[in-house]
Amino acid sequence: MKIFCIGRNYADHVKEMGNEIPDEPVIFMKPKSALIQNHTPFYYPEFTNELHYECELVVRISKNGKYIQEKHAANYYNAISVGIDFTARDIQNQLKQKGLPWEKGKSFDNSASVGNFVDLVPSTNKKNINFSLSKNDEVVQKGNTKDMIFSIDAIVADISKYFSLNIGDLIFTGTPAGAGECIVGDSLEGFLENNSVFKLEIK
Ligand code: ZN
């Protein structure tokens, strides 16, 4: 399975990071070894001093496809959850400044945490899904898919121009404003609408 991530997909997060609004989806990937699920704890990596959470809606691919048209994209995924795109921000910034790839700061072991998946039903309005993240029981990030620069369907179509999508692949669809630092001892809990889908501790 593959893990795709979309960068800069919410205008308020693009602004807080001092980046420009992209004119096409910003795509990067994480390897399978990045995935943590089932409430497994996250161990603070020794190579960073600035670990950030980015709470994101995660989409699970349910049908193999390539060159998927946007109007047909909804047939290729059937479940969503909330996850964290863990980022070693200090490492990422150093690499960005040098114009180098981000992987060391973005794609390290356990950097993609995902909660329990919820099946999409025909009545789900995919342009109005709320998700949020609490740190130590205080809400630190709130997002709604209506604020995405590129919709889920547009993202699926764009990724599939370059990469085959296969059953089980995951797409992290970008973080809204409020991405921030976490330290050892913090507890992070993700919510899809008002339902908790994961809780993990930074150890
Ligand atoms: Zn992200």
PDB file of C-alpha atoms and ligand atoms in Angstrom:
ATOM      1  CA  MET A   1       0.000   0.000   0.000  1.00  0.00           C
ATOM      2  CA  LYS A   2       1.001   3.589  -0.546  1.00  0.00           C
ATOM      3  CA  ILE A   3       0.409   6.685   1.545  1.00  0.00           C
ATOM      4  CA  PHE A   4      -0.111   9.945  -0.328  1.00  0.00           C
ATOM      5  CA  CYS A   5      -0.164  13.312   1.396  1.00  0.00           C
ATOM      6  CA  ILE A   6      -1.412  16.631   0.108  1.00  0.00           C
ATOM      7  CA  GLY A   7       0.403  19.764   1.203  1.00  0.00           C
ATOM      8  CA  ARG A   8      -1.016  23.302   1.271  1.00  0.00           C
ATOM      9  CA  ASN A   9      -4.679  22.365   0.781  1.00  0.00           C
ATOM     10  CA  TYR A  10      -6.253  24.854   3.214  1.00  0.00           C
ATOM     11  CA  ALA A  11      -5.700  28.564   2.623  1.00  0.00           C
ATOM     12  CA  ASP A  12      -5.437  29.436   6.332  1.00  0.00           C
ATOM     13  CA  HIS A  13      -2.659  26.846   6.849  1.00  0.00           C
ATOM     14  CA  VAL A  14      -0.835  28.006   3.689  1.00  0.00           C
ATOM     15  CA  LYS A  15      -0.882  31.507   5.175  1.00  0.00           C
ATOM     16  CA  GLU A  16       0.376  30.474   8.636  1.00  0.00           C
ATOM     17  CA  MET A  17       3.304  28.665   6.972  1.00  0.00           C
ATOM     18  CA  GLY A  18       4.155  31.656   4.753  1.00  0.00           C
ATOM     19  CA  ASN A  19       3.655  29.631   1.565  1.00  0.00           C
ATOM     20  CA  GLU A  20       1.886  30.459  -1.687  1.00  0.00           C
ATOM     21  CA  ILE A  21      -1.513  29.051  -2.682  1.00  0.00           C
ATOM     22  CA  PRO A  22      -0.697  26.212  -5.103  1.00  0.00           C
ATOM     23  CA  ASP A  23      -2.266  26.020  -8.564  1.00  0.00           C
ATOM     24  CA  GLU A  24      -2.199  22.225  -8.555  1.00  0.00           C
ATOM     25  CA  PRO A  25      -2.189  19.742  -5.631  1.00  0.00           C
ATOM     26  CA  VAL A  26       1.145  19.442  -3.795  1.00  0.00           C
ATOM     27  CA  ILE A  27       1.741  15.681  -3.483  1.00  0.00           C
ATOM     28  CA  PHE A  28       4.278  13.840  -1.379  1.00  0.00           C
ATOM     29  CA  MET A  29       4.427  10.272  -0.101  1.00  0.00           C
ATOM     30  CA  LYS A  30       5.198   8.291   3.008  1.00  0.00           C
ATOM     31  CA  PRO A  31       6.306   4.635   3.018  1.00  0.00           C
ATOM     32  CA  LYS A  32       4.276   1.834   4.615  1.00  0.00           C
ATOM     33  CA  SER A  33       6.685   1.909   7.597  1.00  0.00           C
ATOM     34  CA  ALA A  34       5.287   5.358   8.456  1.00  0.00           C
ATOM     35  CA  LEU A  35       1.844   3.972   9.322  1.00  0.00           C
ATOM     36  CA  ILE A  36       0.615   3.633  12.898  1.00  0.00           C
ATOM     37  CA  GLN A  37      -2.902   2.544  13.716  1.00  0.00           C
ATOM     38  CA  ASN A  38      -4.986   1.123  16.524  1.00  0.00           C
ATOM     39  CA  HIS A  39      -4.061   3.630  19.202  1.00  0.00           C
ATOM     40  CA  THR A  40      -0.379   2.644  19.160  1.00  0.00           C
ATOM     41  CA  PRO A  41       1.759   5.196  21.031  1.00  0.00           C
ATOM     42  CA  PHE A  42       4.047   7.538  19.122  1.00  0.00           C
ATOM     43  CA  TYR A  43       7.683   7.645  20.226  1.00  0.00           C
ATOM     44  CA  TYR A  44       9.305  11.066  19.920  1.00  0.00           C
ATOM     45  CA  PRO A  45      12.104  10.707  17.305  1.00  0.00           C
ATOM     46  CA  GLU A  46      15.624  11.492  18.515  1.00  0.00           C
ATOM     47  CA  PHE A  47      16.549  13.486  15.358  1.00  0.00           C
ATOM     48  CA  THR A  48      14.137  16.371  15.896  1.00  0.00           C
ATOM     49  CA  ASN A  49      13.588  19.116  18.454  1.00  0.00           C
ATOM     50  CA  GLU A  50      10.412  20.410  16.847  1.00  0.00           C
ATOM     51  CA  LEU A  51       7.777  17.743  16.318  1.00  0.00           C
ATOM     52  CA  HIS A  52       4.521  19.085  14.870  1.00  0.00           C
ATOM     53  CA  TYR A  53       1.079  17.486  14.495  1.00  0.00           C
ATOM     54  CA  GLU A  54      -0.970  18.109  11.357  1.00  0.00           C
ATOM     55  CA  CYS A  55      -4.509  16.782  11.724  1.00  0.00           C
ATOM     56  CA  GLU A  56      -5.952  15.670   8.404  1.00  0.00           C
ATOM     57  CA  LEU A  57      -8.930  13.899   6.899  1.00  0.00           C
ATOM     58  CA  VAL A  58      -7.737  10.552   5.492  1.00  0.00           C
ATOM     59  CA  VAL A  59      -9.393   8.796   2.546  1.00  0.00           C
ATOM     60  CA  ARG A  60      -9.052   5.052   1.852  1.00  0.00           C
ATOM     61  CA  ILE A  61      -8.965   3.808  -1.748  1.00  0.00           C
ATOM     62  CA  SER A  62     -11.361   0.918  -2.483  1.00  0.00           C
ATOM     63  CA  LYS A  63     -10.808   0.268  -6.203  1.00  0.00           C
ATOM     64  CA  ASN A  64      -7.711   0.104  -8.393  1.00  0.00           C
ATOM     65  CA  GLY A  65      -7.424   2.943 -10.892  1.00  0.00           C
ATOM     66  CA  LYS A  66      -5.239   5.070 -13.127  1.00  0.00           C
ATOM     67  CA  TYR A  67      -6.151   8.262 -15.041  1.00  0.00           C
ATOM     68  CA  ILE A  68      -9.351   8.588 -13.004  1.00  0.00           C
ATOM     69  CA  GLN A  69     -11.590  11.426 -14.118  1.00  0.00           C
ATOM     70  CA  GLU A  70     -12.726  13.765 -11.376  1.00  0.00           C
ATOM     71  CA  LYS A  71     -16.392  13.053 -12.111  1.00  0.00           C
ATOM     72  CA  HIS A  72     -15.788   9.334 -11.475  1.00  0.00           C
ATOM     73  CA  ALA A  73     -13.387   9.736  -8.524  1.00  0.00           C
ATOM     74  CA  ALA A  74     -16.025   9.036  -5.868  1.00  0.00           C
ATOM     75  CA  ASN A  75     -16.215   5.412  -7.089  1.00  0.00           C
ATOM     76  CA  TYR A  76     -12.612   4.836  -5.997  1.00  0.00           C
ATOM     77  CA  TYR A  77     -12.838   5.421  -2.230  1.00  0.00           C
ATOM     78  CA  ASN A  78     -15.344   4.281   0.355  1.00  0.00           C
ATOM     79  CA  ALA A  79     -14.062   5.126   3.834  1.00  0.00           C
ATOM     80  CA  ILE A  80     -12.616   8.069   5.719  1.00  0.00           C
ATOM     81  CA  SER A  81     -10.861   8.698   8.987  1.00  0.00           C
ATOM     82  CA  VAL A  82      -8.742  11.324  10.684  1.00  0.00           C
ATOM     83  CA  GLY A  83      -4.994  11.035  11.030  1.00  0.00           C
ATOM     84  CA  ILE A  84      -1.869  12.930  11.908  1.00  0.00           C
ATOM     85  CA  ASP A  85       0.818  13.832   9.409  1.00  0.00           C
ATOM     86  CA  PHE A  86       3.637  14.016  11.993  1.00  0.00           C
ATOM     87  CA  THR A  87       6.303  16.442  10.854  1.00  0.00           C
ATOM     88  CA  ALA A  88       9.817  17.135  12.119  1.00  0.00           C
ATOM     89  CA  ARG A  89       9.417  20.814  11.309  1.00  0.00           C
ATOM     90  CA  ASP A  90      13.028  21.772  12.034  1.00  0.00           C
ATOM     91  CA  ILE A  91      14.305  19.088   9.641  1.00  0.00           C
ATOM     92  CA  GLN A  92      11.699  19.928   7.010  1.00  0.00           C
ATOM     93  CA  ASN A  93      12.579  23.640   7.135  1.00  0.00           C
ATOM     94  CA  GLN A  94      16.310  22.936   6.777  1.00  0.00           C
ATOM     95  CA  LEU A  95      15.634  20.728   3.748  1.00  0.00           C
ATOM     96  CA  LYS A  96      13.213  23.226   2.195  1.00  0.00           C
ATOM     97  CA  GLN A  97      15.758  26.022   2.550  1.00  0.00           C
ATOM     98  CA  LYS A  98      18.289  23.949   0.645  1.00  0.00           C
ATOM     99  CA  GLY A  99      15.702  22.987  -1.989  1.00  0.00           C
ATOM    100  CA  LEU A 100      16.041  19.324  -1.020  1.00  0.00           C
ATOM    101  CA  PRO A 101      13.349  16.617  -0.713  1.00  0.00           C
ATOM    102  CA  TRP A 102      11.318  16.567   2.534  1.00  0.00           C
ATOM    103  CA  GLU A 103      11.325  12.872   3.355  1.00  0.00           C
ATOM    104  CA  LYS A 104      13.564  13.008   6.427  1.00  0.00           C
ATOM    105  CA  GLY A 105      11.215  15.543   7.997  1.00  0.00           C
ATOM    106  CA  LYS A 106       7.925  14.042   6.810  1.00  0.00           C
ATOM    107  CA  SER A 107       8.142  10.353   5.999  1.00  0.00           C
ATOM    108  CA  PHE A 108      10.031   8.803   8.928  1.00  0.00           C
ATOM    109  CA  ASP A 109       8.812   5.708  10.808  1.00  0.00           C
ATOM    110  CA  ASN A 110       5.420   6.206  12.502  1.00  0.00           C
ATOM    111  CA  SER A 111       4.878   9.635  10.914  1.00  0.00           C
ATOM    112  CA  ALA A 112       1.438   8.676   9.549  1.00  0.00           C
ATOM    113  CA  SER A 113      -1.031   7.937  12.318  1.00  0.00           C
ATOM    114  CA  VAL A 114      -4.562   6.959  11.292  1.00  0.00           C
ATOM    115  CA  GLY A 115      -7.709   6.374  13.305  1.00  0.00           C
ATOM    116  CA  ASN A 116     -10.587   3.959  12.807  1.00  0.00           C
ATOM    117  CA  PHE A 117     -12.183   4.174   9.383  1.00  0.00           C
ATOM    118  CA  VAL A 118     -15.828   5.049   8.891  1.00  0.00           C
ATOM    119  CA  ASP A 119     -17.643   3.882   5.753  1.00  0.00           C
ATOM    120  CA  LEU A 120     -18.967   6.606   3.503  1.00  0.00           C
ATOM    121  CA  VAL A 121     -22.675   6.357   2.814  1.00  0.00           C
ATOM    122  CA  PRO A 122     -24.479   7.874  -0.206  1.00  0.00           C
ATOM    123  CA  SER A 123     -25.945  10.596   2.004  1.00  0.00           C
ATOM    124  CA  THR A 124     -22.516  11.820   3.182  1.00  0.00           C
ATOM    125  CA  ASN A 125     -21.924  15.338   1.856  1.00  0.00           C
ATOM    126  CA  LYS A 126     -18.208  15.103   1.136  1.00  0.00           C
ATOM    127  CA  LYS A 127     -17.939  18.869   0.930  1.00  0.00           C
ATOM    128  CA  ASN A 128     -19.119  19.330   4.509  1.00  0.00           C
ATOM    129  CA  ILE A 129     -17.223  16.938   6.776  1.00  0.00           C
ATOM    130  CA  ASN A 130     -15.974  18.244  10.116  1.00  0.00           C
ATOM    131  CA  PHE A 131     -12.869  16.903  11.796  1.00  0.00           C
ATOM    132  CA  SER A 132     -10.746  18.083  14.676  1.00  0.00           C
ATOM    133  CA  LEU A 133      -7.810  17.369  16.944  1.00  0.00           C
ATOM    134  CA  SER A 134      -7.554  17.779  20.702  1.00  0.00           C
ATOM    135  CA  LYS A 135      -4.277  18.014  22.562  1.00  0.00           C
ATOM    136  CA  ASN A 136      -4.551  17.211  26.264  1.00  0.00           C
ATOM    137  CA  ASP A 137      -8.351  17.568  25.941  1.00  0.00           C
ATOM    138  CA  GLU A 138      -8.218  21.040  24.363  1.00  0.00           C
ATOM    139  CA  VAL A 139      -9.226  21.516  20.715  1.00  0.00           C
ATOM    140  CA  VAL A 140      -6.181  22.704  18.747  1.00  0.00           C
ATOM    141  CA  GLN A 141      -7.283  22.146  15.133  1.00  0.00           C
ATOM    142  CA  LYS A 142     -10.663  22.233  13.445  1.00  0.00           C
ATOM    143  CA  GLY A 143     -11.262  21.559   9.782  1.00  0.00           C
ATOM    144  CA  ASN A 144     -14.112  21.244   7.335  1.00  0.00           C
ATOM    145  CA  THR A 145     -13.721  19.742   3.867  1.00  0.00           C
ATOM    146  CA  LYS A 146     -15.576  22.722   2.369  1.00  0.00           C
ATOM    147  CA  ASP A 147     -12.414  24.767   2.969  1.00  0.00           C
ATOM    148  CA  MET A 148     -10.175  22.502   0.893  1.00  0.00           C
ATOM    149  CA  ILE A 149      -8.470  24.215  -2.042  1.00  0.00           C
ATOM    150  CA  PHE A 150      -8.624  20.906  -3.966  1.00  0.00           C
ATOM    151  CA  SER A 151     -11.608  18.626  -3.236  1.00  0.00           C
ATOM    152  CA  ILE A 152     -11.193  14.932  -2.438  1.00  0.00           C
ATOM    153  CA  ASP A 153     -12.324  14.078  -5.988  1.00  0.00           C
ATOM    154  CA  ALA A 154      -9.880  16.551  -7.546  1.00  0.00           C
ATOM    155  CA  ILE A 155      -7.047  15.086  -5.443  1.00  0.00           C
ATOM    156  CA  VAL A 156      -7.868  11.491  -6.446  1.00  0.00           C
ATOM    157  CA  ALA A 157      -7.953  12.511 -10.120  1.00  0.00           C
ATOM    158  CA  ASP A 158      -4.669  14.398  -9.905  1.00  0.00           C
ATOM    159  CA  ILE A 159      -2.766  11.677  -8.011  1.00  0.00           C
ATOM    160  CA  SER A 160      -3.951   9.041 -10.486  1.00  0.00           C
ATOM    161  CA  LYS A 161      -2.379  10.897 -13.407  1.00  0.00           C
ATOM    162  CA  TYR A 162       1.042  10.129 -11.940  1.00  0.00           C
ATOM    163  CA  PHE A 163       0.560   7.067  -9.708  1.00  0.00           C
ATOM    164  CA  SER A 164      -1.688   4.019  -9.944  1.00  0.00           C
ATOM    165  CA  LEU A 165      -4.119   3.956  -7.062  1.00  0.00           C
ATOM    166  CA  ASN A 166      -4.625   0.563  -5.450  1.00  0.00           C
ATOM    167  CA  ILE A 167      -7.086  -0.838  -2.930  1.00  0.00           C
ATOM    168  CA  GLY A 168      -5.929   0.113   0.565  1.00  0.00           C
ATOM    169  CA  ASP A 169      -3.866   3.150  -0.433  1.00  0.00           C
ATOM    170  CA  LEU A 170      -4.397   6.123   1.884  1.00  0.00           C
ATOM    171  CA  ILE A 171      -4.569   9.812   1.090  1.00  0.00           C
ATOM    172  CA  PHE A 172      -3.918  12.441   3.769  1.00  0.00           C
ATOM    173  CA  THR A 173      -5.804  15.403   2.343  1.00  0.00           C
ATOM    174  CA  GLY A 174      -4.006  18.326   3.999  1.00  0.00           C
ATOM    175  CA  THR A 175      -4.133  20.159   7.282  1.00  0.00           C
ATOM    176  CA  PRO A 176      -6.165  23.218   8.261  1.00  0.00           C
ATOM    177  CA  ALA A 177      -4.725  26.054  10.388  1.00  0.00           C
ATOM    178  CA  GLY A 178      -3.424  25.362  13.866  1.00  0.00           C
ATOM    179  CA  ALA A 179      -0.722  22.793  13.149  1.00  0.00           C
ATOM    180  CA  GLY A 180       1.608  23.012  16.112  1.00  0.00           C
ATOM    181  CA  GLU A 181       4.137  21.485  18.399  1.00  0.00           C
ATOM    182  CA  CYS A 182       3.759  18.420  20.596  1.00  0.00           C
ATOM    183  CA  ILE A 183       6.048  17.106  23.310  1.00  0.00           C
ATOM    184  CA  VAL A 184       6.543  13.907  25.263  1.00  0.00           C
ATOM    185  CA  GLY A 185       3.546  13.302  27.516  1.00  0.00           C
ATOM    186  CA  ASP A 186       1.009  14.982  25.235  1.00  0.00           C
ATOM    187  CA  SER A 187      -2.163  13.092  24.454  1.00  0.00           C
ATOM    188  CA  LEU A 188      -3.692  13.609  20.994  1.00  0.00           C
ATOM    189  CA  GLU A 189      -7.258  12.673  20.113  1.00  0.00           C
ATOM    190  CA  GLY A 190      -8.813  12.891  16.649  1.00  0.00           C
ATOM    191  CA  PHE A 191     -12.488  13.372  15.911  1.00  0.00           C
ATOM    192  CA  LEU A 192     -14.581  12.800  12.811  1.00  0.00           C
ATOM    193  CA  GLU A 193     -17.649  14.948  13.340  1.00  0.00           C
ATOM    194  CA  ASN A 194     -18.137  14.353  17.092  1.00  0.00           C
ATOM    195  CA  ASN A 195     -16.832  10.803  17.192  1.00  0.00           C
ATOM    196  CA  SER A 196     -13.410   9.971  18.540  1.00  0.00           C
ATOM    197  CA  VAL A 197     -11.486   7.884  15.978  1.00  0.00           C
ATOM    198  CA  PHE A 198      -8.084   7.737  17.666  1.00  0.00           C
ATOM    199  CA  LYS A 199      -6.281   8.647  20.828  1.00  0.00           C
ATOM    200  CA  LEU A 200      -2.529   8.369  21.148  1.00  0.00           C
ATOM    201  CA  GLU A 201       0.155   9.409  23.529  1.00  0.00           C
ATOM    202  CA  ILE A 202       3.552  10.908  22.689  1.00  0.00           C
ATOM    203  CA  LYS A 203       6.143   8.840  24.550  1.00  0.00           C
TER     204      LYS A 203
HETATM  205 ZN    ZN B   1       0.176  17.520   6.130  1.00  0.00          ZN
END
